[in-house]
Amino acid sequence: MSAPSSAANPTHDATPFADGSGPEWIITDGLTGYEEALAFMEARVEAIARGEAREAIWLLEHPPLYTAGTSAKVQDLVDPDRFPVFDARRGGQYTYHGPGQRVAYVMLDLTRRGRDVRAFVLALENWVIATLAEFSITGEIREGRVGVWVPRPDKAPLPDGTPREDKIAAIGIRLRKWVSFHGISINVEPDLEHFSGIVPCGITGHGVTSLVDLGLPVGMDDLDVALMATFAKAFPEPAAEA
């Protein structure tokens, strides 16, 4: 099964493992519609659960849109008419997706990898942190705040004296038959003003940043290489059954 593609949106397998082990890596150029992506994920997840398809990591970009997770609050959609809004049916609250943001949809079989949702989310966080470290960025996680954050000592603290931190990556997952879908998004060079139409992940006070906003001349291809290089450490292949 291959991801949706068109002449303007070619798709290619970028599997980094010479022996074909691990998940299939799919990279789709251009912008992929959200409903198209959701339909592909749901079909692929069902196929993985039936043992008819490999696990997959799908790297893509969306046109500007907002998605609502299962915990989304109506008041956090500040500008409901700005971009299309989709019910993502994943965990979390409101999230923005758009050009310049790398979305990684993670379709892994947790029956093979241990049915531990908390450990799976931690592995996603560690994968993002390790990827950012490839660019000498220190990503951190915070209790009660979903996603990966970057300290900003260069910015004025909040009114209560709390040091400023900006979000650089979001995480939201869903499981079906113990196969994951949805996943992570990392800001490479999106229009950060587009985040103002929502309260990102329901968190006020802190801001949003990107690799380019932090002064790094990083492109999407650079990030993809880093994601592939760090994946196996966060998600080692399960030992083969005897």
PDB file of N, CA and C in Angstrom, residues 9-10 47 50 59 63 83 108 127 147 149 152 161 174 205 220 232:
ATOM      1  N   ASN A   9       2.466  15.942  -6.208  1.00  0.00           N
ATOM      2  CA  ASN A   9       2.626  15.489  -4.828  1.00  0.00           C
ATOM      3  C   ASN A   9       3.250  14.096  -4.820  1.00  0.00           C
ATOM      4  N   PRO A  10       4.456  13.958  -5.422  1.00  0.00           N
ATOM      5  CA  PRO A  10       5.043  12.628  -5.547  1.00  0.00           C
ATOM      6  C   PRO A  10       5.389  12.021  -4.190  1.00  0.00           C
ATOM      7  N   ALA A  47      -4.690  -2.346   7.838  1.00  0.00           N
ATOM      8  CA  ALA A  47      -3.866  -3.342   7.164  1.00  0.00           C
ATOM      9  C   ALA A  47      -2.737  -3.834   8.063  1.00  0.00           C
ATOM     10  N   ARG A  50      -4.081  -6.275  10.573  1.00  0.00           N
ATOM     11  CA  ARG A  50      -4.367  -7.587   9.973  1.00  0.00           C
ATOM     12  C   ARG A  50      -3.097  -8.322   9.570  1.00  0.00           C
ATOM     13  N   LEU A  59       6.052  11.160   6.244  1.00  0.00           N
ATOM     14  CA  LEU A  59       6.492  12.547   6.402  1.00  0.00           C
ATOM     15  C   LEU A  59       5.837  13.409   5.326  1.00  0.00           C
ATOM     16  N   PRO A  63      -1.670  21.856   3.967  1.00  0.00           N
ATOM     17  CA  PRO A  63      -2.032  23.271   3.780  1.00  0.00           C
ATOM     18  C   PRO A  63      -2.472  23.837   5.129  1.00  0.00           C
ATOM     19  N   PHE A  83      -9.005  29.325   9.005  1.00  0.00           N
ATOM     20  CA  PHE A  83      -8.610  28.161   8.226  1.00  0.00           C
ATOM     21  C   PHE A  83      -9.609  27.035   8.462  1.00  0.00           C
ATOM     22  N   LEU A 108       2.668   2.460  13.989  1.00  0.00           N
ATOM     23  CA  LEU A 108       3.453   1.372  14.563  1.00  0.00           C
ATOM     24  C   LEU A 108       2.549   0.385  15.288  1.00  0.00           C
ATOM     25  N   TRP A 127      12.302  10.870  20.748  1.00  0.00           N
ATOM     26  CA  TRP A 127      12.674  10.934  19.328  1.00  0.00           C
ATOM     27  C   TRP A 127      12.785  12.388  18.879  1.00  0.00           C
ATOM     28  N   GLY A 147       3.992  18.107  24.337  1.00  0.00           N
ATOM     29  CA  GLY A 147       4.886  18.573  23.284  1.00  0.00           C
ATOM     30  C   GLY A 147       6.309  18.758  23.773  1.00  0.00           C
ATOM     31  N   TRP A 149       9.506  21.569  24.189  1.00  0.00           N
ATOM     32  CA  TRP A 149       9.679  22.997  24.433  1.00  0.00           C
ATOM     33  C   TRP A 149      11.147  23.392  24.392  1.00  0.00           C
ATOM     34  N   ARG A 152      13.757  29.985  26.265  1.00  0.00           N
ATOM     35  CA  ARG A 152      14.059  31.211  25.537  1.00  0.00           C
ATOM     36  C   ARG A 152      14.573  32.283  26.500  1.00  0.00           C
ATOM     37  N   GLY A 161       7.287  36.136  36.452  1.00  0.00           N
ATOM     38  CA  GLY A 161       8.710  35.814  36.566  1.00  0.00           C
ATOM     39  C   GLY A 161       9.098  34.472  35.982  1.00  0.00           C
ATOM     40  N   ARG A 174      -3.419   8.438  18.366  1.00  0.00           N
ATOM     41  CA  ARG A 174      -4.617   7.634  18.526  1.00  0.00           C
ATOM     42  C   ARG A 174      -4.226   6.183  18.298  1.00  0.00           C
ATOM     43  N   GLY A 205       0.379  31.895  27.615  1.00  0.00           N
ATOM     44  CA  GLY A 205       1.583  32.434  28.265  1.00  0.00           C
ATOM     45  C   GLY A 205       2.831  32.176  27.460  1.00  0.00           C
ATOM     46  N   MET A 220      13.587  21.244   5.172  1.00  0.00           N
ATOM     47  CA  MET A 220      12.812  20.041   5.435  1.00  0.00           C
ATOM     48  C   MET A 220      13.638  18.773   5.223  1.00  0.00           C
ATOM     49  N   ALA A 232      15.730   4.843  15.235  1.00  0.00           N
ATOM     50  CA  ALA A 232      15.988   3.491  15.739  1.00  0.00           C
ATOM     51  C   ALA A 232      16.359   3.481  17.218  1.00  0.00           C
TER      52      ALA A 232
END
